[in-house]
CSV table of C-alpha atoms and ligand atoms in Angstrom, one decimal:
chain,number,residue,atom,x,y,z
Q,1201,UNK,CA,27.2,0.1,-32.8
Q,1202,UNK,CA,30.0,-2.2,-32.2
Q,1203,UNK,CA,31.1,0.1,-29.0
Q,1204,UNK,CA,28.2,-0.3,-27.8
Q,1205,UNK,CA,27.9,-3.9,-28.2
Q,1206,UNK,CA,31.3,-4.3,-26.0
Q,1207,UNK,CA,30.2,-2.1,-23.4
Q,1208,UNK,CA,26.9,-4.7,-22.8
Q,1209,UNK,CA,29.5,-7.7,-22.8
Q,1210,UNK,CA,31.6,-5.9,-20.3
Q,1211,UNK,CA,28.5,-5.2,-18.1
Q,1212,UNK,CA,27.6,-8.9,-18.4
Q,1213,UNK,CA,30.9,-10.0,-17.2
Q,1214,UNK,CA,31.1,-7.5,-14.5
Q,1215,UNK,CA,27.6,-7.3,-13.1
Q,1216,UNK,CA,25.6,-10.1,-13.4
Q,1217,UNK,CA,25.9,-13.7,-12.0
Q,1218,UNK,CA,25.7,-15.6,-15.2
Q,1219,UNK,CA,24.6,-18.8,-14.4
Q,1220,UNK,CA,23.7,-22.5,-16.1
Q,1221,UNK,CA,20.1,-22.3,-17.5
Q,1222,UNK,CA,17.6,-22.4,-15.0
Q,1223,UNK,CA,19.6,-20.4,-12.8
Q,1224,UNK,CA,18.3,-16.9,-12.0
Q,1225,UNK,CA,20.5,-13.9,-13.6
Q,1226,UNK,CA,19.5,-11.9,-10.1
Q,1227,UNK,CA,19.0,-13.0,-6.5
Q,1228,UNK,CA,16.4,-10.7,-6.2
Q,1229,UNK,CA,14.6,-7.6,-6.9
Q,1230,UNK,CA,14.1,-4.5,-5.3
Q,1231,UNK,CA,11.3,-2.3,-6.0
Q,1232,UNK,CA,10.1,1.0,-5.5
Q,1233,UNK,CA,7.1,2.7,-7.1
Q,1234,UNK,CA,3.9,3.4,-7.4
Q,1235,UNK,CA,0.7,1.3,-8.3
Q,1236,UNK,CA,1.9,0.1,-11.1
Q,1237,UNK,CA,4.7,-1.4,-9.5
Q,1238,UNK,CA,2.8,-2.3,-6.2
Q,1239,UNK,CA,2.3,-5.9,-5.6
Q,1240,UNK,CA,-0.1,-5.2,-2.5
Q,1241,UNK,CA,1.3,-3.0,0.3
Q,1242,UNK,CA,-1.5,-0.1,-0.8
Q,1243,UNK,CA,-4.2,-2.2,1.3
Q,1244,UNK,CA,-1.8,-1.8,4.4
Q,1245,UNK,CA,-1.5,1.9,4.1
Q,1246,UNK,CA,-4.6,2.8,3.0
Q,1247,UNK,CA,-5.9,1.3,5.9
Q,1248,UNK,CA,-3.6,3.4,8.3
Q,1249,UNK,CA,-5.1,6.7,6.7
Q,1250,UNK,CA,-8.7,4.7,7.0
Q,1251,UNK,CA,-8.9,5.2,3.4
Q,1252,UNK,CA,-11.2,2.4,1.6
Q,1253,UNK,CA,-9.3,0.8,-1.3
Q,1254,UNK,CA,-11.2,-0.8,-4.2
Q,1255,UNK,CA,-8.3,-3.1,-5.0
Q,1256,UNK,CA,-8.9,-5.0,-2.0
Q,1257,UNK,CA,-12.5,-6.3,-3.9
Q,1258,UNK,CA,-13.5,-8.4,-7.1
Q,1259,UNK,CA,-12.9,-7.9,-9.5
Q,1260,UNK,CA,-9.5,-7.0,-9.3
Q,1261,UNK,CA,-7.3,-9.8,-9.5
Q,1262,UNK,CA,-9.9,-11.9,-11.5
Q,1263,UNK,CA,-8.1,-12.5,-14.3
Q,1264,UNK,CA,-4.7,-14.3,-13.1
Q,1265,UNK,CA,-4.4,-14.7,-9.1
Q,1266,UNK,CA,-8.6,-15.3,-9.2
Q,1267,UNK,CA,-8.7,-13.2,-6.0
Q,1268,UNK,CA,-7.7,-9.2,-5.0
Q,1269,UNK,CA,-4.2,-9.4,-4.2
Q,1270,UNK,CA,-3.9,-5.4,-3.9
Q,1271,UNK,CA,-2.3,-5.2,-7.6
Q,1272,UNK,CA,-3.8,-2.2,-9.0
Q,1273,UNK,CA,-5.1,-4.7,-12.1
Q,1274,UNK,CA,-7.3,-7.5,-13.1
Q,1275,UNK,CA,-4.1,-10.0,-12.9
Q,1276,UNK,CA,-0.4,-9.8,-13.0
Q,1277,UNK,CA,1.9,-6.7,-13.4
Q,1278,UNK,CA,4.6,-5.8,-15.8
Q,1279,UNK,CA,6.7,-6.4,-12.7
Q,1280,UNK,CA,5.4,-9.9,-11.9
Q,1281,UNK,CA,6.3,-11.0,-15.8
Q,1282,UNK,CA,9.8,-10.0,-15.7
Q,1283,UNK,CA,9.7,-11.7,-11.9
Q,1284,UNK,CA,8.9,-14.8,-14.0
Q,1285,UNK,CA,11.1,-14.4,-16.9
Q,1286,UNK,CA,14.1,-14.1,-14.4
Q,1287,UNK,CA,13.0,-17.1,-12.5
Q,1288,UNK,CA,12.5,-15.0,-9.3
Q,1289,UNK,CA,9.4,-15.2,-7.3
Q,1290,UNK,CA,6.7,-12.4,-7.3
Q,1291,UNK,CA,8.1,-9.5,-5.5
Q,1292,UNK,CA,6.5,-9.6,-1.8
Q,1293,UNK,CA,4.9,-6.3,-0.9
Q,1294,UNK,CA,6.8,-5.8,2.4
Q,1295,UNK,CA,4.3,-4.6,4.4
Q,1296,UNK,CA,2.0,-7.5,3.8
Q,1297,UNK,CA,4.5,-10.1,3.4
Q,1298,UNK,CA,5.3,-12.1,6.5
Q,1299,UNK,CA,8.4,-13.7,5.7
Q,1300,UNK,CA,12.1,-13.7,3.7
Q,1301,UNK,CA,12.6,-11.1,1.4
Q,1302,UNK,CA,16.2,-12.7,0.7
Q,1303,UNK,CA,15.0,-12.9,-3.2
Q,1304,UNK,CA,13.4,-9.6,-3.0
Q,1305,UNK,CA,11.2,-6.8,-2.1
Q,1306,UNK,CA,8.7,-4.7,-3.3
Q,1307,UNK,CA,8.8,-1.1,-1.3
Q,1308,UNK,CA,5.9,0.1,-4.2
Q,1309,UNK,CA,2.9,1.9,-2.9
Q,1310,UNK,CA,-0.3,2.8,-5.1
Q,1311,UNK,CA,-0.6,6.8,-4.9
Q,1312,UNK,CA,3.1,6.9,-4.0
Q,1313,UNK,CA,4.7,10.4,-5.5
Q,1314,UNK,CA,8.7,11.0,-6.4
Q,1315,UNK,CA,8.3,14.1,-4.1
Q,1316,UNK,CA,7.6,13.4,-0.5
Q,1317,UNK,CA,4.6,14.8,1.0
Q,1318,UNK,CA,5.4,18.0,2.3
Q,1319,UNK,CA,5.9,19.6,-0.9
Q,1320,UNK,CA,2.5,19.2,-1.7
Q,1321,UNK,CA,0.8,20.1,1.4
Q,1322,UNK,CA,2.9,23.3,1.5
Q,1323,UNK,CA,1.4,24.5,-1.6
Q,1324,UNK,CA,-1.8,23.1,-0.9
Q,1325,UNK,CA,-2.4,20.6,-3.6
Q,1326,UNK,CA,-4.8,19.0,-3.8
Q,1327,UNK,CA,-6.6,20.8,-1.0
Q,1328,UNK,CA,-8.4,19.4,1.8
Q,1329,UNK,CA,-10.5,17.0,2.6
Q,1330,UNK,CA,-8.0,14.9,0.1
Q,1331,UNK,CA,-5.5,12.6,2.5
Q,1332,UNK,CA,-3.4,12.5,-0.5
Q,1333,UNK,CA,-0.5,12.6,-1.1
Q,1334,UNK,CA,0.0,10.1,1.5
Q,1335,UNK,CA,3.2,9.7,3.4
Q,1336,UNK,CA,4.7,7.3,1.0
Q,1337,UNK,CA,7.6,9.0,-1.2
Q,1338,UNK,CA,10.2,7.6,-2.8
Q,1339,UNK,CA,12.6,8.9,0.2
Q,1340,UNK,CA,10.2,7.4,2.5
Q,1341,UNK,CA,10.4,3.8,0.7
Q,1342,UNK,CA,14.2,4.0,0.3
Q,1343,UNK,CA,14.0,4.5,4.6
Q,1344,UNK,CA,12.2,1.2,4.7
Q,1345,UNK,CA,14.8,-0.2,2.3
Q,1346,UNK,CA,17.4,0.9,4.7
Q,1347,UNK,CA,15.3,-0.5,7.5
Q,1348,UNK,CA,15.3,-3.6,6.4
Q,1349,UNK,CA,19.2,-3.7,5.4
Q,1350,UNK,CA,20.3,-5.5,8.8
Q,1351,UNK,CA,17.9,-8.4,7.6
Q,1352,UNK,CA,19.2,-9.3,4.6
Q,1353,UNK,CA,22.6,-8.7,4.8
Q,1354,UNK,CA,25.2,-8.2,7.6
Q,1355,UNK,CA,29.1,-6.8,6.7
Q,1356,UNK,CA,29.5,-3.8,4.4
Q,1357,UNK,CA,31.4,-6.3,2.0
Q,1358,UNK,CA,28.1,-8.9,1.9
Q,1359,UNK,CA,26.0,-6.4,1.4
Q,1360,UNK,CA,27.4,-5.0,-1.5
Q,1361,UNK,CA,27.8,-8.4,-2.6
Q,1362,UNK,CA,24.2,-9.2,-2.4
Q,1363,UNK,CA,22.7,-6.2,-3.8
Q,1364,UNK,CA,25.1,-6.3,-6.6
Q,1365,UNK,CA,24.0,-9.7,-7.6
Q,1366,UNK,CA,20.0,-7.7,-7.4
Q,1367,UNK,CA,17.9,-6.2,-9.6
Q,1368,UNK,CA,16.7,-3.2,-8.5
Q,1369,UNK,CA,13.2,-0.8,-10.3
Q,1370,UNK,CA,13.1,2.6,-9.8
Q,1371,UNK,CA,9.9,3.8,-11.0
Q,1372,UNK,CA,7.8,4.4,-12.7
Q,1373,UNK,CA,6.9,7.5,-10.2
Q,1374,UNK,CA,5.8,10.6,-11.3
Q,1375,UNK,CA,2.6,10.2,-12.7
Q,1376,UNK,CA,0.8,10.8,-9.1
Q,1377,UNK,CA,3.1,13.7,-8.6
Q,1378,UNK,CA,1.5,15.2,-11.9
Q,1379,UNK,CA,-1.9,14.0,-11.5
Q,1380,UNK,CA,-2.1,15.6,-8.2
Q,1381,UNK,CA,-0.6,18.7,-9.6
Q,1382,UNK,CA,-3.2,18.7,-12.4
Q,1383,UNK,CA,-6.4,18.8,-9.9
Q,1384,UNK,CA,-5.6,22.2,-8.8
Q,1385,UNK,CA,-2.7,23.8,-11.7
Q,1386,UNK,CA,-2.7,24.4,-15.6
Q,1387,UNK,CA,-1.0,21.5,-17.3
Q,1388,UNK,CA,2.0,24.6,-18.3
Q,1389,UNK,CA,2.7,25.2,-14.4
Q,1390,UNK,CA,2.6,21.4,-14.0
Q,1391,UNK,CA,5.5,21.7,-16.5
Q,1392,UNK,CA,7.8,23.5,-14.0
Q,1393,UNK,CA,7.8,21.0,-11.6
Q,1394,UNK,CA,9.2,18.5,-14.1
Q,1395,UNK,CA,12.6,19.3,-13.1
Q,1396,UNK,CA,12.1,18.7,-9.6
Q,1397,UNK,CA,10.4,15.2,-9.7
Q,1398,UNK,CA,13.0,14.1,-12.5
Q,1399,UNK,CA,15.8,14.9,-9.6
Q,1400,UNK,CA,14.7,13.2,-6.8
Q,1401,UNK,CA,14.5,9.9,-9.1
Q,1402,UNK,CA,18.1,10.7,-10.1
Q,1403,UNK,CA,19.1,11.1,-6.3
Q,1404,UNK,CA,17.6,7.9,-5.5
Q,1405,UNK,CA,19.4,6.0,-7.8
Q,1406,UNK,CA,22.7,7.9,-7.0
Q,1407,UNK,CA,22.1,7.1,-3.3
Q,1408,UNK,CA,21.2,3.3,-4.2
Q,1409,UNK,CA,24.6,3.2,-6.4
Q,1410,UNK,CA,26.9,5.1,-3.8
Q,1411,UNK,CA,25.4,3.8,-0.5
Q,1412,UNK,CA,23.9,0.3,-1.2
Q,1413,UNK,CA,25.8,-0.8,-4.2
Q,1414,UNK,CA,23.4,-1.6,-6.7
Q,1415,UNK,CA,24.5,-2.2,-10.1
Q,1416,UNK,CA,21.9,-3.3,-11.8
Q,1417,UNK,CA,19.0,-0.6,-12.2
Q,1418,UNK,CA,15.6,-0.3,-14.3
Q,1419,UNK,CA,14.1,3.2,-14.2
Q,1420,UNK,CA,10.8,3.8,-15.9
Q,1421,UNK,CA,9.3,6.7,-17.8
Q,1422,UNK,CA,6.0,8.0,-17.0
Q,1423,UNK,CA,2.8,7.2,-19.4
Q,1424,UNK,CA,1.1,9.5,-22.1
Q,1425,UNK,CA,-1.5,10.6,-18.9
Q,1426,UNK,CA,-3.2,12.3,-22.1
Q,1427,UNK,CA,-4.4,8.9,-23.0
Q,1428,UNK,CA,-5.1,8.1,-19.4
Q,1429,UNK,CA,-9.3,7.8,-19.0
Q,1430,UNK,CA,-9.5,9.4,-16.0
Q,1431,UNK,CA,-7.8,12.0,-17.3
Q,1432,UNK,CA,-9.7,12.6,-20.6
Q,1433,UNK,CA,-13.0,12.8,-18.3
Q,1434,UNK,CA,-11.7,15.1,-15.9
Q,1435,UNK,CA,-10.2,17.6,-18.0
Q,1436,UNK,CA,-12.6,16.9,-21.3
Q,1437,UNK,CA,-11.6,20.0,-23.7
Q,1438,UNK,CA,-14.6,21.8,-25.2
Q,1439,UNK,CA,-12.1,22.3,-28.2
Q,1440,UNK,CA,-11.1,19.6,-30.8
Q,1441,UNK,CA,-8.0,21.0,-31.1
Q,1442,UNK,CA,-6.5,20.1,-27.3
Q,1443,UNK,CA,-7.2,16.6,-28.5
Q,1444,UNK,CA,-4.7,14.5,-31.0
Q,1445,UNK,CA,-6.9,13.7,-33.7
Q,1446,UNK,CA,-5.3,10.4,-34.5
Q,1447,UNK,CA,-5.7,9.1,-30.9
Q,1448,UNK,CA,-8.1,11.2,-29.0
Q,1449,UNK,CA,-5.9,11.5,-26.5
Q,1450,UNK,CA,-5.1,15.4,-24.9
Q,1451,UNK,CA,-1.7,16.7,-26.7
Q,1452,UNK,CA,-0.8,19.0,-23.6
Q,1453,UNK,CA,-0.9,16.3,-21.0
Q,1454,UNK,CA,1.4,13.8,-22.8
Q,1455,UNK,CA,3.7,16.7,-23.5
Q,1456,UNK,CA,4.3,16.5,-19.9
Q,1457,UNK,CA,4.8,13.1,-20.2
Q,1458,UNK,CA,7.3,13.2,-23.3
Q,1459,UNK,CA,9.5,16.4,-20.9
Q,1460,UNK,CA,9.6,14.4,-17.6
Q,1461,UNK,CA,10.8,11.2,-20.3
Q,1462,UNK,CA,13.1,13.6,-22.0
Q,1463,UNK,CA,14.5,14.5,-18.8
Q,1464,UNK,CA,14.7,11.5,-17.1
Q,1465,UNK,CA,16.7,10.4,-19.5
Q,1466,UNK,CA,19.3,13.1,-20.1
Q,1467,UNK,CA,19.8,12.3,-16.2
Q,1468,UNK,CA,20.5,8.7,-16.3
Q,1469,UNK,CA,22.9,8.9,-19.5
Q,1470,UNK,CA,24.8,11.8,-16.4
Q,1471,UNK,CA,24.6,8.7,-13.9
Q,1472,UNK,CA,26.0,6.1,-16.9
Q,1473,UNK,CA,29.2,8.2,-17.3
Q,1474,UNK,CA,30.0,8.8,-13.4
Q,1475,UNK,CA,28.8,5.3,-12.9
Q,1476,UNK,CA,30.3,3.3,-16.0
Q,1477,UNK,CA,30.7,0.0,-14.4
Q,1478,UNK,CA,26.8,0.2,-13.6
Q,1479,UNK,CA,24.1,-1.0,-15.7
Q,1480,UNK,CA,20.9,1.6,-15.4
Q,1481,UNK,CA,18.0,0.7,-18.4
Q,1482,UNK,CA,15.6,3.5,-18.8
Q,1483,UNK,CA,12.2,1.4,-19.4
Q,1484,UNK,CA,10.0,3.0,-22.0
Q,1485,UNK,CA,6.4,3.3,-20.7
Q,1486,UNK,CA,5.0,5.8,-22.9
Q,1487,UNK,CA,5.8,4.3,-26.3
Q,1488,UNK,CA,4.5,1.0,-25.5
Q,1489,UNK,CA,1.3,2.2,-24.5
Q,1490,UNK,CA,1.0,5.1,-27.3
Q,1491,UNK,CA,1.2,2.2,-29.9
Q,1492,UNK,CA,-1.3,-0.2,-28.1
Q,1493,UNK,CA,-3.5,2.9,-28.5
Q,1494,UNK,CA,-2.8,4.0,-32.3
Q,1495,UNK,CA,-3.2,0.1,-33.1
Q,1496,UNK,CA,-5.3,-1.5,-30.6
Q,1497,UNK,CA,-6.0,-4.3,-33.7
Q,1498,UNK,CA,-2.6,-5.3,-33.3
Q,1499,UNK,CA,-2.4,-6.5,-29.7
Q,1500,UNK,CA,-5.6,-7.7,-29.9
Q,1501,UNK,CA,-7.9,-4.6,-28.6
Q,1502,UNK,CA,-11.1,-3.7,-29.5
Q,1503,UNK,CA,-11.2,-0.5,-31.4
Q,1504,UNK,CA,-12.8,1.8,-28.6
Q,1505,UNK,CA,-9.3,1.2,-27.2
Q,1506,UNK,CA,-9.5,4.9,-23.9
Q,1507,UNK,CA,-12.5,3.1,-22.5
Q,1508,UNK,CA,-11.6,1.6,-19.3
Q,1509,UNK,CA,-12.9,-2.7,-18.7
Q,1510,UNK,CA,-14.4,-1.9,-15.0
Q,1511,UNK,CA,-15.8,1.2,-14.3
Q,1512,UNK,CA,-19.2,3.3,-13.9
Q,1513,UNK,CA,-21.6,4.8,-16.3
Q,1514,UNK,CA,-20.0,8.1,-18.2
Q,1515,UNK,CA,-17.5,8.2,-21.3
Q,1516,UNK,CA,-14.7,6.2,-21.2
Q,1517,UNK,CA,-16.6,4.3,-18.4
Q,1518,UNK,CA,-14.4,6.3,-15.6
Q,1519,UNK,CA,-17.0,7.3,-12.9
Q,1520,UNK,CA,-15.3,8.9,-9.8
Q,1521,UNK,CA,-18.4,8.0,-7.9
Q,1522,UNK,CA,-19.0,4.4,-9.1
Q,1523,UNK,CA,-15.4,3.0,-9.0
Q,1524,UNK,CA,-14.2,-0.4,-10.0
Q,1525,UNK,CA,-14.6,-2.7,-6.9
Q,1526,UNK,CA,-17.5,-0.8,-6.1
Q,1527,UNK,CA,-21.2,-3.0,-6.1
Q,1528,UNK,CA,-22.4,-0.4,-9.0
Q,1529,UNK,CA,-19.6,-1.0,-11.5
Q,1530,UNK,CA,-19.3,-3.4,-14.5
Q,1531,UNK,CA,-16.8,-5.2,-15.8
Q,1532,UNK,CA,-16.2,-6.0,-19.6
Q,1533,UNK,CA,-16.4,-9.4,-21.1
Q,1534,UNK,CA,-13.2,-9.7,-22.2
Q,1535,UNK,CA,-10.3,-8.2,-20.1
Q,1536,UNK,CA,-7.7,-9.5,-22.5
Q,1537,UNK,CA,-9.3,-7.1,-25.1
Q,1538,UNK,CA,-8.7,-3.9,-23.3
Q,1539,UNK,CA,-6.0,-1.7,-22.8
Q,1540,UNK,CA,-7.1,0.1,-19.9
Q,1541,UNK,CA,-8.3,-2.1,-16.7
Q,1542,UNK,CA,-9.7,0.4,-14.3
Q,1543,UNK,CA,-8.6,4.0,-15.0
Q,1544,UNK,CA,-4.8,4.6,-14.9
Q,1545,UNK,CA,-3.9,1.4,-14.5
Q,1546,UNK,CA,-3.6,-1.4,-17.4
Q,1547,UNK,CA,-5.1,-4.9,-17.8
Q,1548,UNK,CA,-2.8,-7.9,-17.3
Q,1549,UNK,CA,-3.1,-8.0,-21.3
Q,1550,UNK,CA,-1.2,-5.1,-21.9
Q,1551,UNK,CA,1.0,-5.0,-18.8
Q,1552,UNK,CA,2.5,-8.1,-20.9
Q,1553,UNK,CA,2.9,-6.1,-23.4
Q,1554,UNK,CA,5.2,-3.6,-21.7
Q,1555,UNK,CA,7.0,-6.5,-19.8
Q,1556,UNK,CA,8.2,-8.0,-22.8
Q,1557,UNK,CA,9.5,-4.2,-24.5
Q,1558,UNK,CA,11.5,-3.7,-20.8
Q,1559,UNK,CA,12.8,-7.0,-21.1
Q,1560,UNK,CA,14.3,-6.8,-24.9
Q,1561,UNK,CA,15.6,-3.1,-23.3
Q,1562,UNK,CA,17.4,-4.5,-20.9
Q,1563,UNK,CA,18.7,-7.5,-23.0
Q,1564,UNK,CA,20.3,-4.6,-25.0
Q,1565,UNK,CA,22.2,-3.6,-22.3
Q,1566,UNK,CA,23.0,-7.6,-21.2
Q,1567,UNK,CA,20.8,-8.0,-18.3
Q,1568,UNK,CA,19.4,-11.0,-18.3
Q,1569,UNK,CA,22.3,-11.5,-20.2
Q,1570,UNK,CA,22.2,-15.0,-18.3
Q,1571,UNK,CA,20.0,-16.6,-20.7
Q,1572,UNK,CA,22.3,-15.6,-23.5
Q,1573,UNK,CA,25.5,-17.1,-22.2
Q,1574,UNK,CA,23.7,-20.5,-21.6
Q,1575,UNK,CA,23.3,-20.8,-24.7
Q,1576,UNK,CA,26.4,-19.6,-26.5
E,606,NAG,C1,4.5,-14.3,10.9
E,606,NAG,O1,4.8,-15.7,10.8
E,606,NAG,C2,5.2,-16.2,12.0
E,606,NAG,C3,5.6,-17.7,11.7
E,606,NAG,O2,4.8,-18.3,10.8
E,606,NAG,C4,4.0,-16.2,13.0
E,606,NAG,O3,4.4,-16.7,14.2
E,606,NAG,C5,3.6,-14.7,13.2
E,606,NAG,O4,2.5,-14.6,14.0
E,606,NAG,C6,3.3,-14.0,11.8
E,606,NAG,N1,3.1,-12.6,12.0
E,606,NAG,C7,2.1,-11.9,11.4
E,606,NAG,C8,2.1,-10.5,11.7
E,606,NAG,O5,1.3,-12.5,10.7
E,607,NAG,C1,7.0,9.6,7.0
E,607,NAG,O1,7.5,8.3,7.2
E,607,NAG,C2,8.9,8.3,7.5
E,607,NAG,C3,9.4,6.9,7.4
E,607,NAG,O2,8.5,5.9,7.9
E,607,NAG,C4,9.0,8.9,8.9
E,607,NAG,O3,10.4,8.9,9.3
E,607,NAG,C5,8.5,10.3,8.9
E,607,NAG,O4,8.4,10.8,10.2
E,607,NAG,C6,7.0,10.3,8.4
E,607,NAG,N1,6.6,11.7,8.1
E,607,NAG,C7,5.4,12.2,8.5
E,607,NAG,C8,5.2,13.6,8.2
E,607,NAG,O5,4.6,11.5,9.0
E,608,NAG,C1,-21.7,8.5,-12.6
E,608,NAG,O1,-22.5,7.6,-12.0
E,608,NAG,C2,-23.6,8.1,-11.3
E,608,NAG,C3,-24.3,6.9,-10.6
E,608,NAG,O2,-24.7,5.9,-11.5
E,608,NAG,C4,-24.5,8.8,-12.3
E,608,NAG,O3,-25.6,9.4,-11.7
E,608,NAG,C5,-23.7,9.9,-13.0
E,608,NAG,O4,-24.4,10.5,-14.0
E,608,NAG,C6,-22.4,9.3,-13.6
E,608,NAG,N1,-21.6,10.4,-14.1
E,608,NAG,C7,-21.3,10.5,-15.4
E,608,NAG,C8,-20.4,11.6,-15.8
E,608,NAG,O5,-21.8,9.8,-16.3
């Protein structure tokens, strides 16, 4: 306990800027990631595949912005709360942002997988006419990072400087690896590829660390997708014994989940010791949302806590044909009573929810540390 209380002081003193109150503990954040990360580039490259996107309709957005904004949700994400409790601005999707990105940048793509693209298509998943995955990997979003180095910062020395002084999310990706994976394997084969997906994260932080400097990293987990709505209609079991009993939620897909987790983190505690001056926060996703589910009560839920707020007729309201966005779909009353916004993805509700666990994980490790110090 008390070594690791010294290590978090020695982090603060060594890789934040630790400012009066008021002043933000980063100069900006970097993100990459999927949807629920994505801050509205998914509009851009949807549209480059000619791929209609929902998000880009109400109600999505209804609930904070009071328009779409192309965030996969009905208001603000789990990255746009920490944006706020850092006293940073919302992270500007770069492809749709026309302007700085001096206090950050959001390289996040809904559908974006870990693995780039080719992997799939050579093993034909998830089979034609699907566009997906699209060309939007991780290593495809760190080229776009690297693209836009020159603009931020000019000499080797500034730049380390800056991105130093950054905040930089890794994640969550994985989950669209999986799900695509899912369409056309057994969960158990799914399993094998856990290794693969969990490595190209870890290389991505090595190369952001070795190559770009960062010091400061938050790397999500992937979600129980067991629990996910469109994926307890797609792959309904005939037996009651796939499902947990206490949740409803299908005990072989959030095994996956719990492995790539496992993994993920036995990699970044390997990146802590080669990298000790370095702060890297694995984010829980899973956990948050697994107790939002076992007590929806708590957090304010209604009971029925897997059905989705907008969607089509069927069980859990998930409809492939009649998607949220779409002229057919409903919406619920009350978005601040549901867990689950569209499918996937969660309401602004719970994203808050989740924002406030990452936050208190990385105040254990002296993030955001800033705060702190002002007060001391
Ligand atoms: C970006 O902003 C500049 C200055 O406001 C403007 O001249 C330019 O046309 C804009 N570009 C796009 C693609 O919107
Ligand atoms: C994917 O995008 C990257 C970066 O924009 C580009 O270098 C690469 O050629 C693209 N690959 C394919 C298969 O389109
Ligand atoms: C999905 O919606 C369509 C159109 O309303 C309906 O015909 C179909 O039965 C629904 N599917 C399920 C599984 O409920």
């Amino acid at each position: 306990m008390h070594k690791l209380v010294c290590a978090a002081f020695l982090l603060l003193l060594s890789s934040s800027t630790i400012g009066d109150s008021g002043v933000p503990c980063y100069e900006s954040i970097f993100s990459f990631g999927d949807s629920f990360a994505d801050t509205g580039n998914n509009p851009i490259v949807f549209q480059w595949y000619s791929i209609f996107d929902p998000v880009t309709r109400p109600p999505y957005g209804n609930t904070f912005f009071g328009r779409p904004t192309g965030r996969n949700g009905d208001g603000r994400l789990i990255i746009d709360f920490i944006a706020e409790k850092l006293g940073l601005p919302y992270v500007p999707p770069t492809l749709a942002h026309n302007g700085s990105f001096r206090q950050g940048a959001n390289f996040a793509v809904g559908a974006a997988t870990a693995v780039d693209a080719g992997f799939f298509h050579e093993r034909g998943i998830p089979g034609a006419p699907s566009k997906f995955p699209l060309n939007t990997s991780l290593g495809v979003q760190l080229e776009w990072f690297e693209s836009m180095k020159p603009s931020l910062c000019r000499t080797a020395r500034e730049c380390e400087e800056f991105f130093g002084k950054s905040l930089f999310f890794v994640g969550e990706l994985g989950v669209n690896d999986y799900h695509l994976f899912f369409q056309k394997k057994m969960v158990e084969e799914v399993m094998s590829l856990v290794p693969h997906v969990v490595a190209t994260i870890s290389m991505a932080i090595e190369r952001l660390i070795m190559e770009h400097g960062a010091r400061n990293l938050v790397v999500p987990g992937v979600i129980p997708s067991g629990c996910s709505p469109p994926i307890l209609a797609k792959f309904a079991d005939a037996s009651q014994a796939a499902y947990d009993s206490r949740t409803g939620c299908l005990k072989e897909y959030n095994e996956l989940g719990l492995r790539h987790n496992s993994l993920l983190q036995a990699a970044l505690a390997k990146l802590r010791a080669k990298h000790r001056d370095v702060m890297i926060v694995y984010a829980d996703f899973f956990g948050p949302i697994m107790e939002m589910v076992e007590s929806p009560r708590k957090f304010g839920f209604e009971e029925d806590v897997l059905r989705v707020c907008c969607g089509g007729p069927g069980r859990y309201r998930v409809n492939a044909t009649v998607p949220c966005g779409d002229a057919a779909a409903t919406t619920c009353r009350r978005p601040s009573a549901r867990l689950y916004w569209d499918g996937v993805h969660l309401t602004e509700a719970a994203n808050r929810h989740v924002a406030d666990r990452w936050l208190a994980q990385m105040d254990a490790f002296g993030r955001a540390g800033c705060k702190k110090q002002s007060l001391s």
